[in-house]
Amino acid sequence: MSTALQPADLGFFSTLATCGSLSAAARELGITTPAVSKHLAQMEARLGVLLVNRTTRRMSLTPEGELCLAHARRILGDIHDLEQLLGVSRSTPRGLLRVNATLGFGRSHVAPLISRFAERHPEVEVQLQLSVNPPPLTDDAFDVCIRFGEPPDARVIARRLAPNRRLLCASPAYLARHGTPRTPHELAQHNCIGIRQGEEAYGLWRLTSGRGRSAVTESVKTRGSLTTNDGEIAVNWALDGHGIVMRAEWDVERYLQSGRLVQVLPEHVTPDADIHAVYPPRHQLAARVRAFVDFIAQDFAQRFPSRGDLT
């Protein structure tokens, strides 16, 4: 039996690792679970190493499996880039596009965009995964990630899609019962709804008043009886009158316009959380990535034309 890896092994193993289980990989590949198990066993036999630890409920990669995955994804990416450079795919977007976005924004804004994008580009197969926290920027499991805030890693390309600011707001009923804070310091006396997301310090709200050299930033450690990792839930709690919430403008704008929420400390601003599309440099040549990023950038520009300066 040959001890060499077969070309088909690379795509198979990358799919298996991304799916996270034999059964999920079988559904993705359109084959049976026993067929997936057999292919994996044949790979391990030819290589002479164990690639996957299997249990009845889950699977995990061994160190050798992690190494195999990293190289498989890099090789597959290089092959795709070569096809792009040689014009094999011409300029028509096609192939698999893996998109990651946060739960609330992904559900409300990215998913509907993908629906329209798929109608326009039927040869692109889109996989959307929503997560509480964005994946590491060095993770090659996604082609495009929709993120909030400036990406801290210079090794990726970040295209700004839309400005975005976070607002403090509460229901009129809550403010009628507890009063409206006049200064950031007074927030410490209020019930503030906590959202545990990303890498930001939990419960620490930074608010700035003034501009330029006269700007003053205050940091307030907030407390509250309700916390969640889902922004939509936090907004609903604020609507129910449980406290003050800090949330992105796109998530609360309709409630502010209807009067169900009232902005708190409107003369103060929080750190920007602009929306970016983030992708590795090698993906900028991919027609499917370019087409998708251009598509969502154009949509956001049309929907948010008046938000050129949100500070």
C-alpha positions as semicolon CSV with decimal commas, in nm:
position;residue;x (nm);y (nm);z (nm)
1;M;0,000;0,000;0,000
2;S;0,125;0,346;-0,090
3;T;0,248;0,553;0,205
4;A;0,193;0,883;0,023
5;L;-0,097;1,118;0,078
6;Q;-0,344;1,126;-0,208
7;P;-0,459;1,464;-0,350
8;A;-0,818;1,383;-0,255
9;D;-0,709;1,336;0,107
10;L;-0,639;1,706;0,150
11;G;-0,990;1,828;0,074
12;F;-1,143;1,537;0,262
13;F;-0,947;1,600;0,580
14;S;-1,005;1,976;0,569
15;T;-1,381;1,918;0,539
16;L;-1,374;1,662;0,821
17;A;-1,192;1,900;1,055
18;T;-1,425;2,189;0,970
19;C;-1,740;1,980;1,025
20;G;-1,618;1,847;1,359
21;S;-1,769;1,499;1,336
22;L;-1,780;1,200;1,104
23;S;-2,155;1,226;1,057
24;A;-2,145;1,599;0,980
25;A;-1,863;1,541;0,731
26;A;-2,067;1,265;0,569
27;R;-2,359;1,504;0,517
28;E;-2,127;1,771;0,380
29;L;-1,954;1,531;0,140
30;G;-2,273;1,352;0,038
31;I;-2,151;1,007;0,145
32;T;-2,223;0,770;0,432
33;T;-2,064;0,795;0,776
34;P;-1,899;0,450;0,737
35;A;-1,744;0,575;0,411
36;V;-1,597;0,876;0,594
37;S;-1,463;0,650;0,869
38;K;-1,309;0,416;0,607
39;H;-1,140;0,702;0,420
40;L;-0,995;0,837;0,745
41;A;-0,872;0,494;0,849
42;Q;-0,703;0,448;0,511
43;M;-0,528;0,786;0,546
44;E;-0,401;0,699;0,893
45;A;-0,285;0,354;0,777
46;R;-0,090;0,500;0,486
47;L;0,069;0,771;0,702
48;G;0,129;0,544;0,997
49;V;-0,002;0,802;1,247
50;L;-0,330;0,870;1,426
51;L;-0,488;1,189;1,294
52;V;-0,813;1,195;1,492
53;N;-0,908;1,094;1,843
54;R;-1,256;0,939;1,825
55;T;-1,510;0,888;2,100
56;T;-1,877;0,802;2,083
57;R;-1,977;1,168;2,113
58;R;-1,698;1,378;1,967
59;M;-1,372;1,383;1,777
60;S;-1,059;1,591;1,815
61;L;-0,743;1,623;1,614
62;T;-0,417;1,477;1,739
63;P;-0,103;1,691;1,714
64;E;-0,027;1,508;1,389
65;G;-0,381;1,582;1,273
66;E;-0,339;1,953;1,348
67;L;-0,017;1,956;1,146
68;C;-0,184;1,773;0,858
69;L;-0,477;2,015;0,862
70;A;-0,258;2,325;0,857
71;H;-0,062;2,201;0,557
72;A;-0,373;2,070;0,378
73;R;-0,547;2,407;0,400
74;R;-0,235;2,592;0,288
75;I;-0,188;2,362;-0,011
76;L;-0,554;2,386;-0,109
77;G;-0,532;2,764;-0,083
78;D;-0,220;2,773;-0,298
79;I;-0,390;2,560;-0,562
80;H;-0,690;2,793;-0,568
81;D;-0,467;3,101;-0,591
82;L;-0,277;2,946;-0,881
83;E;-0,605;2,884;-1,060
84;Q;-0,698;3,249;-1,007
85;L;-0,364;3,373;-1,140
86;L;-0,384;3,147;-1,444
87;G;-0,739;3,256;-1,513
88;V;-0,879;2,905;-1,480
89;S;-1,185;3,037;-1,297
90;R;-1,196;3,339;-1,531
91;S;-1,367;3,613;-1,338
92;T;-1,686;3,431;-1,248
93;P;-1,734;3,386;-0,872
94;R;-1,763;3,017;-0,795
95;G;-1,670;2,762;-0,534
96;L;-1,708;2,745;-0,157
97;L;-1,726;3,069;0,043
98;R;-1,700;3,032;0,423
99;V;-1,837;3,333;0,614
100;N;-1,830;3,399;0,988
101;A;-2,029;3,667;1,170
102;T;-2,152;3,745;1,518
103;L;-2,487;3,605;1,631
104;G;-2,712;3,909;1,629
105;F;-2,564;4,099;1,336
106;G;-2,518;3,781;1,136
107;R;-2,878;3,678;1,185
108;S;-3,029;4,021;1,119
109;H;-2,804;4,160;0,846
110;V;-2,553;3,913;0,701
111;A;-2,790;3,620;0,643
112;P;-3,039;3,824;0,435
113;L;-2,749;3,962;0,230
114;I;-2,622;3,611;0,164
115;S;-2,966;3,514;0,039
116;R;-2,957;3,790;-0,222
117;F;-2,590;3,723;-0,302
118;A;-2,670;3,355;-0,370
119;E;-2,939;3,455;-0,619
120;R;-2,692;3,673;-0,807
121;H;-2,405;3,420;-0,792
122;P;-2,553;3,069;-0,816
123;E;-2,211;2,909;-0,869
124;V;-2,094;3,014;-0,521
125;E;-2,170;2,778;-0,233
126;V;-2,191;2,980;0,090
127;Q;-2,145;2,844;0,441
128;L;-2,242;3,089;0,716
129;Q;-2,137;3,023;1,074
130;L;-2,250;3,251;1,355
131;S;-2,052;3,269;1,677
132;V;-2,055;3,470;1,998
133;N;-1,687;3,559;1,961
134;P;-1,503;3,598;1,629
135;P;-1,253;3,324;1,543
136;P;-0,880;3,399;1,571
137;L;-0,760;3,604;1,275
138;T;-0,498;3,341;1,204
139;D;-0,762;3,067;1,180
140;D;-0,797;2,945;0,821
141;A;-1,143;2,797;0,875
142;F;-1,313;3,098;0,712
143;D;-1,270;3,302;0,396
144;V;-1,439;3,620;0,522
145;C;-1,520;3,730;0,877
146;I;-1,754;4,021;0,952
147;R;-1,614;4,191;1,262
148;F;-1,673;4,496;1,476
149;G;-1,388;4,731;1,561
150;E;-1,046;4,769;1,402
151;P;-0,878;4,428;1,359
152;P;-0,562;4,419;1,570
153;D;-0,365;4,198;1,331
154;A;-0,180;4,348;1,035
155;R;-0,153;4,006;0,870
156;V;-0,510;4,029;0,738
157;I;-0,694;4,265;0,506
158;A;-0,973;4,464;0,669
159;R;-1,220;4,654;0,452
160;R;-1,440;4,901;0,637
161;L;-1,800;4,833;0,546
162;A;-1,987;5,086;0,758
163;P;-1,937;5,319;1,052
164;N;-2,096;5,205;1,373
165;R;-2,129;5,352;1,719
166;R;-2,256;5,206;2,042
167;L;-2,522;5,393;2,234
168;L;-2,642;5,385;2,593
169;C;-3,017;5,355;2,622
170;A;-3,297;5,246;2,852
171;S;-3,675;5,228;2,848
172;P;-3,881;5,530;2,955
173;A;-4,031;5,315;3,233
174;Y;-3,688;5,236;3,381
175;L;-3,579;5,601;3,371
176;A;-3,909;5,711;3,529
177;R;-3,848;5,474;3,822
178;H;-3,476;5,524;3,872
179;G;-3,397;5,862;3,719
180;T;-3,176;5,954;3,425
181;P;-2,798;5,962;3,483
182;R;-2,646;6,302;3,410
183;T;-2,280;6,202;3,425
184;P;-2,090;5,879;3,349
185;H;-2,009;5,847;3,720
186;E;-2,381;5,811;3,798
187;L;-2,398;5,493;3,588
188;A;-2,240;5,308;3,882
189;Q;-2,565;5,367;4,074
190;H;-2,782;5,213;3,802
191;N;-2,869;4,861;3,694
192;C;-2,658;4,816;3,378
193;I;-2,727;4,517;3,158
194;G;-2,403;4,330;3,090
195;I;-2,301;4,173;2,760
196;R;-2,006;3,934;2,761
197;Q;-1,872;3,937;2,405
198;G;-1,530;3,948;2,242
199;E;-1,215;4,037;2,430
200;E;-1,326;4,367;2,580
201;A;-1,311;4,411;2,956
202;Y;-1,649;4,303;3,086
203;G;-1,858;4,573;3,252
204;L;-1,607;4,853;3,187
205;W;-1,773;5,133;2,992
206;R;-1,559;5,414;2,849
207;L;-1,733;5,740;2,762
208;T;-1,578;6,050;2,608
209;S;-1,708;6,406;2,615
210;G;-1,570;6,692;2,410
211;R;-1,351;6,678;2,101
212;G;-0,987;6,712;2,012
213;R;-0,761;6,834;2,291
214;S;-1,058;6,909;2,513
215;A;-1,185;6,551;2,500
216;V;-1,216;6,379;2,836
217;T;-1,263;6,002;2,869
218;E;-1,407;5,841;3,180
219;S;-1,404;5,470;3,259
220;V;-1,695;5,340;3,466
221;K;-1,716;4,993;3,618
222;T;-2,083;4,905;3,581
223;R;-2,288;4,646;3,764
224;G;-2,625;4,489;3,710
225;S;-2,849;4,195;3,790
226;L;-2,870;4,066;3,431
227;T;-2,591;3,954;3,198
228;T;-2,587;3,761;2,871
229;N;-2,363;3,683;2,575
230;D;-2,642;3,762;2,327
231;G;-2,697;4,125;2,232
232;E;-3,056;4,073;2,119
233;I;-3,149;3,934;2,458
234;A;-2,984;4,231;2,630
235;V;-3,186;4,475;2,418
236;N;-3,507;4,290;2,498
237;W;-3,427;4,317;2,870
238;A;-3,378;4,690;2,828
239;L;-3,711;4,712;2,647
240;D;-3,869;4,532;2,943
241;G;-3,738;4,803;3,174
242;H;-3,461;4,612;3,352
243;G;-3,182;4,867;3,309
244;I;-2,941;5,057;3,087
245;V;-2,773;4,879;2,797
246;M;-2,482;4,969;2,567
247;R;-2,554;4,840;2,222
248;A;-2,466;4,907;1,858
249;E;-2,675;5,170;1,685
250;W;-2,795;4,930;1,416
251;D;-2,948;4,714;1,691
252;V;-3,141;4,984;1,879
253;E;-3,209;5,255;1,620
254;R;-3,566;5,143;1,547
255;Y;-3,651;5,141;1,917
256;L;-3,507;5,489;1,965
257;Q;-3,713;5,615;1,673
258;S;-4,032;5,458;1,810
259;G;-3,967;5,585;2,163
260;R;-3,950;5,240;2,321
261;L;-3,591;5,323;2,421
262;V;-3,437;5,657;2,516
263;Q;-3,071;5,743;2,465
264;V;-2,879;5,801;2,787
265;L;-2,588;6,047;2,807
266;P;-2,623;6,142;2,438
267;E;-2,344;6,403;2,467
268;H;-2,093;6,126;2,543
269;V;-1,951;5,882;2,288
270;T;-1,813;5,530;2,330
271;P;-1,521;5,374;2,138
272;D;-1,606;5,315;1,772
273;A;-1,704;4,966;1,665
274;D;-1,698;5,009;1,286
275;I;-1,798;4,708;1,078
276;H;-1,519;4,542;0,876
277;A;-1,487;4,250;0,639
278;V;-1,167;4,068;0,730
279;Y;-0,988;3,811;0,515
280;P;-0,636;3,673;0,461
281;P;-0,428;3,848;0,190
282;R;-0,419;3,535;-0,023
283;H;-0,800;3,544;-0,056
284;Q;-0,807;3,889;-0,215
285;L;-0,751;3,727;-0,554
286;A;-1,050;3,494;-0,518
287;A;-1,340;3,611;-0,731
288;R;-1,595;3,476;-0,482
289;V;-1,439;3,676;-0,195
290;R;-1,409;3,996;-0,396
291;A;-1,766;3,965;-0,520
292;F;-1,907;3,902;-0,172
293;V;-1,718;4,184;0,000
294;D;-1,810;4,428;-0,280
295;F;-2,172;4,317;-0,255
296;I;-2,208;4,377;0,118
297;A;-2,006;4,701;0,104
298;Q;-2,240;4,838;-0,163
299;D;-2,547;4,733;0,034
300;F;-2,426;4,897;0,355
301;A;-2,335;5,216;0,168
302;Q;-2,691;5,237;0,035
303;R;-2,856;5,161;0,369
304;F;-2,638;5,382;0,588
305;P;-2,566;5,684;0,363
306;S;-2,609;5,939;0,643
307;R;-2,364;5,787;0,885
308;G;-2,044;5,933;0,751
309;D;-1,948;6,074;1,090
310;L;-2,088;5,902;1,396
311;T;-1,847;6,042;1,649
